[in-house]
Amino acid sequence: SPTVSPCTSNVPGDKENSLSVGTMLSEPSTGVIYRVTNAGIIRNGKVTGAQVEYVRAGSTEQTQKVPDTVSIRKVTYRVTSIASGAFARSSVTNIVIGKNVKQIKTKAFYMCTSLRSIVIPKSVKKIGAKAFYNCINLQKITIRTTALTDKRIGAKAFSRIGKRAVIKVPGKKYKAYKKLLRKKGSPKTVRYRK
């Protein structure tokens, strides 16, 4: 289990001083664990450009949200990725992914056998290997991004999802994504919609 830093900040004059990349943070109201991926820079007494990765949920609730941003002790961080194994083997049924997430890493939702639906926002540019592997009850996937390519989706990312799943994709990417997602493991019985 990662070591979690108390909620320190990058604010000038704060004796805790700046957080370095890799520092683990816990958001007090939710208990969600984040990892600093960009400490940001100080401009006019405020930190800008700070980013974190969503590492682990703070509860076992069935509906989880990866927020657009999170504020921890006077610093607002953009949540730009979901860590490897962040929701692996959890009992989550629905996920809402924030609009700043660019990457869903390897095995992020690995063996989430209760997961039923997910929306992949326009911001996502990369999905890691086995990201949704063995999500056997995943029945509804809405993909809003148009940035996915063979090199940007890892092997078996969609292997063993629900056999009767419906994957909604952007109209202009219908043919390309249908071929691509099958290559990345989606069952032949999955239906695709624009």
PDB file of C-alpha atoms in Angstrom:
ATOM      1  CA  SER A   1       0.000   0.000   0.000  1.00  0.00           C
ATOM      2  CA  PRO A   2       1.437   3.416  -0.953  1.00  0.00           C
ATOM      3  CA  THR A   3       2.480   5.889   1.723  1.00  0.00           C
ATOM      4  CA  VAL A   4       0.041   8.786   1.771  1.00  0.00           C
ATOM      5  CA  SER A   5       1.202  12.282   2.591  1.00  0.00           C
ATOM      6  CA  PRO A   6      -0.934  14.453   4.829  1.00  0.00           C
ATOM      7  CA  CYS A   7      -2.506  17.251   2.817  1.00  0.00           C
ATOM      8  CA  THR A   8       0.501  19.485   2.276  1.00  0.00           C
ATOM      9  CA  SER A   9       0.475  22.303  -0.236  1.00  0.00           C
ATOM     10  CA  ASN A  10       2.544  24.216  -2.776  1.00  0.00           C
ATOM     11  CA  VAL A  11       1.465  27.586  -1.430  1.00  0.00           C
ATOM     12  CA  PRO A  12       4.337  30.036  -0.756  1.00  0.00           C
ATOM     13  CA  GLY A  13       4.924  30.543   2.949  1.00  0.00           C
ATOM     14  CA  ASP A  14       3.519  27.119   3.816  1.00  0.00           C
ATOM     15  CA  LYS A  15       6.242  25.445   5.872  1.00  0.00           C
ATOM     16  CA  GLU A  16       5.266  22.087   4.381  1.00  0.00           C
ATOM     17  CA  ASN A  17       6.562  23.542   1.097  1.00  0.00           C
ATOM     18  CA  SER A  18       5.984  22.102  -2.359  1.00  0.00           C
ATOM     19  CA  LEU A  19       4.871  18.626  -3.213  1.00  0.00           C
ATOM     20  CA  SER A  20       7.100  16.722  -5.567  1.00  0.00           C
ATOM     21  CA  VAL A  21       5.980  14.507  -8.402  1.00  0.00           C
ATOM     22  CA  GLY A  22       5.062  11.117  -6.983  1.00  0.00           C
ATOM     23  CA  THR A  23       3.746  12.428  -3.651  1.00  0.00           C
ATOM     24  CA  MET A  24       0.590  10.586  -2.574  1.00  0.00           C
ATOM     25  CA  LEU A  25      -2.325  12.677  -1.321  1.00  0.00           C
ATOM     26  CA  SER A  26      -5.625  11.829   0.331  1.00  0.00           C
ATOM     27  CA  GLU A  27      -8.627  14.053  -0.356  1.00  0.00           C
ATOM     28  CA  PRO A  28     -10.171  14.555   3.109  1.00  0.00           C
ATOM     29  CA  SER A  29     -13.894  14.549   2.269  1.00  0.00           C
ATOM     30  CA  THR A  30     -13.863  11.436   0.053  1.00  0.00           C
ATOM     31  CA  GLY A  31     -10.754   9.528   1.128  1.00  0.00           C
ATOM     32  CA  VAL A  32      -9.718   9.131  -2.513  1.00  0.00           C
ATOM     33  CA  ILE A  33      -5.957   8.662  -3.002  1.00  0.00           C
ATOM     34  CA  TYR A  34      -4.153  10.693  -5.676  1.00  0.00           C
ATOM     35  CA  ARG A  35      -0.539  10.827  -6.892  1.00  0.00           C
ATOM     36  CA  VAL A  36       1.008  14.157  -7.930  1.00  0.00           C
ATOM     37  CA  THR A  37       2.108  13.959 -11.585  1.00  0.00           C
ATOM     38  CA  ASN A  38       2.862  17.654 -12.079  1.00  0.00           C
ATOM     39  CA  ALA A  39       3.547  19.932  -9.101  1.00  0.00           C
ATOM     40  CA  GLY A  40       2.670  23.020 -11.145  1.00  0.00           C
ATOM     41  CA  ILE A  41       4.299  26.432 -10.909  1.00  0.00           C
ATOM     42  CA  ILE A  42       3.697  29.378  -8.606  1.00  0.00           C
ATOM     43  CA  ARG A  43       2.327  32.511 -10.273  1.00  0.00           C
ATOM     44  CA  ASN A  44       1.139  35.530  -8.311  1.00  0.00           C
ATOM     45  CA  GLY A  45       1.072  33.507  -5.114  1.00  0.00           C
ATOM     46  CA  LYS A  46      -1.031  30.689  -6.582  1.00  0.00           C
ATOM     47  CA  VAL A  47      -0.111  27.276  -7.936  1.00  0.00           C
ATOM     48  CA  THR A  48      -1.154  26.707 -11.557  1.00  0.00           C
ATOM     49  CA  GLY A  49      -0.835  23.676 -13.813  1.00  0.00           C
ATOM     50  CA  ALA A  50      -0.800  21.130 -10.980  1.00  0.00           C
ATOM     51  CA  GLN A  51      -1.956  17.631 -11.960  1.00  0.00           C
ATOM     52  CA  VAL A  52      -2.706  14.350 -10.207  1.00  0.00           C
ATOM     53  CA  GLU A  53      -3.504  10.770 -11.059  1.00  0.00           C
ATOM     54  CA  TYR A  54      -6.497   8.987  -9.492  1.00  0.00           C
ATOM     55  CA  VAL A  55      -4.940   6.056  -7.593  1.00  0.00           C
ATOM     56  CA  ARG A  56      -7.623   4.477  -5.416  1.00  0.00           C
ATOM     57  CA  ALA A  57     -11.270   5.054  -4.470  1.00  0.00           C
ATOM     58  CA  GLY A  58     -12.002   6.192  -0.953  1.00  0.00           C
ATOM     59  CA  SER A  59     -15.144   4.112  -0.525  1.00  0.00           C
ATOM     60  CA  THR A  60     -16.799   0.942  -1.748  1.00  0.00           C
ATOM     61  CA  GLU A  61     -19.816   2.751  -3.188  1.00  0.00           C
ATOM     62  CA  GLN A  62     -21.065   1.228  -6.428  1.00  0.00           C
ATOM     63  CA  THR A  63     -21.080   4.495  -8.348  1.00  0.00           C
ATOM     64  CA  GLN A  64     -17.700   6.233  -8.432  1.00  0.00           C
ATOM     65  CA  LYS A  65     -16.606   9.522  -9.955  1.00  0.00           C
ATOM     66  CA  VAL A  66     -13.173  10.477 -11.191  1.00  0.00           C
ATOM     67  CA  PRO A  67     -13.505  14.279 -10.893  1.00  0.00           C
ATOM     68  CA  ASP A  68     -12.347  16.959 -13.325  1.00  0.00           C
ATOM     69  CA  THR A  69     -10.337  18.605 -10.549  1.00  0.00           C
ATOM     70  CA  VAL A  70      -9.639  18.108  -6.857  1.00  0.00           C
ATOM     71  CA  SER A  71      -8.717  20.806  -4.330  1.00  0.00           C
ATOM     72  CA  ILE A  72      -6.436  19.845  -1.481  1.00  0.00           C
ATOM     73  CA  ARG A  73      -5.238  22.565   0.911  1.00  0.00           C
ATOM     74  CA  LYS A  74      -5.463  25.598  -1.334  1.00  0.00           C
ATOM     75  CA  VAL A  75      -4.167  23.837  -4.451  1.00  0.00           C
ATOM     76  CA  THR A  76      -6.482  22.784  -7.282  1.00  0.00           C
ATOM     77  CA  TYR A  77      -5.176  19.827  -9.269  1.00  0.00           C
ATOM     78  CA  ARG A  78      -6.466  18.644 -12.639  1.00  0.00           C
ATOM     79  CA  VAL A  79      -7.115  14.890 -12.567  1.00  0.00           C
ATOM     80  CA  THR A  80      -5.465  13.749 -15.807  1.00  0.00           C
ATOM     81  CA  SER A  81      -5.120   9.964 -15.483  1.00  0.00           C
ATOM     82  CA  ILE A  82      -6.478   6.854 -13.818  1.00  0.00           C
ATOM     83  CA  ALA A  83      -3.668   4.766 -12.336  1.00  0.00           C
ATOM     84  CA  SER A  84      -2.885   1.142 -13.127  1.00  0.00           C
ATOM     85  CA  GLY A  85      -5.200  -1.053 -11.081  1.00  0.00           C
ATOM     86  CA  ALA A  86      -7.106   1.921  -9.600  1.00  0.00           C
ATOM     87  CA  PHE A  87     -10.450   0.080  -9.633  1.00  0.00           C
ATOM     88  CA  ALA A  88      -9.169  -3.482 -10.214  1.00  0.00           C
ATOM     89  CA  ARG A  89     -11.381  -6.164  -8.665  1.00  0.00           C
ATOM     90  CA  SER A  90     -13.683  -3.558  -7.099  1.00  0.00           C
ATOM     91  CA  SER A  91     -17.476  -3.840  -6.817  1.00  0.00           C
ATOM     92  CA  VAL A  92     -18.085  -0.582  -8.716  1.00  0.00           C
ATOM     93  CA  THR A  93     -21.060  -0.740 -11.120  1.00  0.00           C
ATOM     94  CA  ASN A  94     -20.914   2.699 -12.761  1.00  0.00           C
ATOM     95  CA  ILE A  95     -18.065   5.108 -13.376  1.00  0.00           C
ATOM     96  CA  VAL A  96     -18.161   8.776 -14.307  1.00  0.00           C
ATOM     97  CA  ILE A  97     -14.805   9.915 -15.721  1.00  0.00           C
ATOM     98  CA  GLY A  98     -13.895  13.606 -15.563  1.00  0.00           C
ATOM     99  CA  LYS A  99     -13.274  15.718 -18.644  1.00  0.00           C
ATOM    100  CA  ASN A 100      -9.554  16.209 -17.913  1.00  0.00           C
ATOM    101  CA  VAL A 101      -8.595  12.515 -17.924  1.00  0.00           C
ATOM    102  CA  LYS A 102      -6.224  11.819 -20.814  1.00  0.00           C
ATOM    103  CA  GLN A 103      -5.109   8.312 -19.922  1.00  0.00           C
ATOM    104  CA  ILE A 104      -6.711   5.176 -18.494  1.00  0.00           C
ATOM    105  CA  LYS A 105      -3.737   3.061 -17.507  1.00  0.00           C
ATOM    106  CA  THR A 106      -3.043  -0.690 -17.604  1.00  0.00           C
ATOM    107  CA  LYS A 107      -5.569  -2.831 -15.718  1.00  0.00           C
ATOM    108  CA  ALA A 108      -7.356   0.271 -14.371  1.00  0.00           C
ATOM    109  CA  PHE A 109     -10.691  -1.621 -14.288  1.00  0.00           C
ATOM    110  CA  TYR A 110      -9.248  -5.149 -14.449  1.00  0.00           C
ATOM    111  CA  MET A 111     -11.766  -7.794 -13.347  1.00  0.00           C
ATOM    112  CA  CYS A 112     -14.438  -5.301 -12.277  1.00  0.00           C
ATOM    113  CA  THR A 113     -17.074  -7.978 -12.694  1.00  0.00           C
ATOM    114  CA  SER A 114     -19.876  -5.705 -11.431  1.00  0.00           C
ATOM    115  CA  LEU A 115     -19.102  -2.809 -13.782  1.00  0.00           C
ATOM    116  CA  ARG A 116     -22.096  -2.238 -16.083  1.00  0.00           C
ATOM    117  CA  SER A 117     -21.515   1.067 -17.841  1.00  0.00           C
ATOM    118  CA  ILE A 118     -18.812   3.614 -18.535  1.00  0.00           C
ATOM    119  CA  VAL A 119     -18.399   6.797 -20.557  1.00  0.00           C
ATOM    120  CA  ILE A 120     -14.938   7.451 -21.974  1.00  0.00           C
ATOM    121  CA  PRO A 121     -14.731  11.247 -22.458  1.00  0.00           C
ATOM    122  CA  LYS A 122     -13.380  13.246 -25.400  1.00  0.00           C
ATOM    123  CA  SER A 123     -10.190  14.016 -23.485  1.00  0.00           C
ATOM    124  CA  VAL A 124      -8.941  10.386 -23.343  1.00  0.00           C
ATOM    125  CA  LYS A 125      -5.992   9.776 -25.670  1.00  0.00           C
ATOM    126  CA  LYS A 126      -4.700   6.454 -24.349  1.00  0.00           C
ATOM    127  CA  ILE A 127      -6.132   3.249 -22.837  1.00  0.00           C
ATOM    128  CA  GLY A 128      -3.694   0.758 -21.333  1.00  0.00           C
ATOM    129  CA  ALA A 129      -3.461  -3.007 -21.806  1.00  0.00           C
ATOM    130  CA  LYS A 130      -6.210  -5.029 -20.106  1.00  0.00           C
ATOM    131  CA  ALA A 131      -7.856  -1.799 -18.896  1.00  0.00           C
ATOM    132  CA  PHE A 132     -11.323  -3.427 -18.973  1.00  0.00           C
ATOM    133  CA  TYR A 133     -10.214  -7.063 -19.042  1.00  0.00           C
ATOM    134  CA  ASN A 134     -12.786  -9.510 -17.629  1.00  0.00           C
ATOM    135  CA  CYS A 135     -15.426  -6.846 -16.949  1.00  0.00           C
ATOM    136  CA  ILE A 136     -17.902  -9.575 -17.861  1.00  0.00           C
ATOM    137  CA  ASN A 137     -21.014  -7.542 -17.037  1.00  0.00           C
ATOM    138  CA  LEU A 138     -19.931  -4.383 -18.830  1.00  0.00           C
ATOM    139  CA  GLN A 139     -22.915  -3.808 -21.116  1.00  0.00           C
ATOM    140  CA  LYS A 140     -22.735  -0.157 -22.120  1.00  0.00           C
ATOM    141  CA  ILE A 141     -19.631   1.713 -23.252  1.00  0.00           C
ATOM    142  CA  THR A 142     -19.853   5.210 -24.675  1.00  0.00           C
ATOM    143  CA  ILE A 143     -16.654   6.379 -26.344  1.00  0.00           C
ATOM    144  CA  ARG A 144     -16.589  10.131 -27.029  1.00  0.00           C
ATOM    145  CA  THR A 145     -12.909  10.512 -27.894  1.00  0.00           C
ATOM    146  CA  THR A 146     -11.738  10.423 -31.507  1.00  0.00           C
ATOM    147  CA  ALA A 147      -8.036  10.187 -30.583  1.00  0.00           C
ATOM    148  CA  LEU A 148      -7.695   6.405 -30.163  1.00  0.00           C
ATOM    149  CA  THR A 149      -5.443   4.430 -32.506  1.00  0.00           C
ATOM    150  CA  ASP A 150      -3.847   0.992 -32.535  1.00  0.00           C
ATOM    151  CA  LYS A 151      -0.794   2.345 -30.698  1.00  0.00           C
ATOM    152  CA  ARG A 152      -2.937   4.174 -28.138  1.00  0.00           C
ATOM    153  CA  ILE A 153      -4.967   1.166 -26.967  1.00  0.00           C
ATOM    154  CA  GLY A 154      -3.089  -1.628 -25.219  1.00  0.00           C
ATOM    155  CA  ALA A 155      -3.460  -5.355 -25.889  1.00  0.00           C
ATOM    156  CA  LYS A 156      -6.627  -7.015 -24.585  1.00  0.00           C
ATOM    157  CA  ALA A 157      -7.998  -3.689 -23.316  1.00  0.00           C
ATOM    158  CA  PHE A 158     -11.572  -4.826 -24.037  1.00  0.00           C
ATOM    159  CA  SER A 159     -11.159  -8.612 -23.749  1.00  0.00           C
ATOM    160  CA  ARG A 160     -13.887 -10.512 -21.917  1.00  0.00           C
ATOM    161  CA  ILE A 161     -16.346  -7.637 -21.552  1.00  0.00           C
ATOM    162  CA  GLY A 162     -20.083  -8.407 -21.723  1.00  0.00           C
ATOM    163  CA  LYS A 163     -20.911 -10.528 -24.776  1.00  0.00           C
ATOM    164  CA  ARG A 164     -24.020  -8.462 -25.482  1.00  0.00           C
ATOM    165  CA  ALA A 165     -22.409  -5.110 -24.785  1.00  0.00           C
ATOM    166  CA  VAL A 166     -23.321  -2.055 -26.839  1.00  0.00           C
ATOM    167  CA  ILE A 167     -20.440   0.265 -27.682  1.00  0.00           C
ATOM    168  CA  LYS A 168     -21.441   3.731 -28.845  1.00  0.00           C
ATOM    169  CA  VAL A 169     -18.723   5.482 -30.840  1.00  0.00           C
ATOM    170  CA  PRO A 170     -18.385   8.815 -32.673  1.00  0.00           C
ATOM    171  CA  GLY A 171     -20.033   8.574 -36.113  1.00  0.00           C
ATOM    172  CA  LYS A 172     -16.904   9.505 -38.064  1.00  0.00           C
ATOM    173  CA  LYS A 173     -14.934   6.761 -36.261  1.00  0.00           C
ATOM    174  CA  TYR A 174     -17.542   3.989 -36.566  1.00  0.00           C
ATOM    175  CA  LYS A 175     -15.699   1.697 -39.005  1.00  0.00           C
ATOM    176  CA  ALA A 176     -12.229   2.378 -37.624  1.00  0.00           C
ATOM    177  CA  TYR A 177     -13.227   1.866 -33.991  1.00  0.00           C
ATOM    178  CA  LYS A 178     -15.255  -1.270 -34.724  1.00  0.00           C
ATOM    179  CA  LYS A 179     -12.168  -2.849 -36.297  1.00  0.00           C
ATOM    180  CA  LEU A 180      -9.807  -1.459 -33.649  1.00  0.00           C
ATOM    181  CA  LEU A 181     -11.841  -2.557 -30.630  1.00  0.00           C
ATOM    182  CA  ARG A 182     -12.250  -6.064 -32.015  1.00  0.00           C
ATOM    183  CA  LYS A 183      -8.480  -6.193 -32.418  1.00  0.00           C
ATOM    184  CA  LYS A 184      -8.170  -5.135 -28.773  1.00  0.00           C
ATOM    185  CA  GLY A 185     -10.384  -7.996 -27.605  1.00  0.00           C
ATOM    186  CA  SER A 186     -14.037  -6.962 -27.744  1.00  0.00           C
ATOM    187  CA  PRO A 187     -16.238 -10.028 -28.394  1.00  0.00           C
ATOM    188  CA  LYS A 188     -17.622 -10.555 -31.902  1.00  0.00           C
ATOM    189  CA  THR A 189     -21.140 -10.453 -30.437  1.00  0.00           C
ATOM    190  CA  VAL A 190     -20.765  -6.834 -29.255  1.00  0.00           C
ATOM    191  CA  ARG A 191     -22.962  -4.318 -31.093  1.00  0.00           C
ATOM    192  CA  TYR A 192     -21.622  -0.956 -32.244  1.00  0.00           C
ATOM    193  CA  ARG A 193     -23.682   2.195 -32.609  1.00  0.00           C
ATOM    194  CA  LYS A 194     -23.018   5.710 -33.831  1.00  0.00           C
TER     195      LYS A 194
END
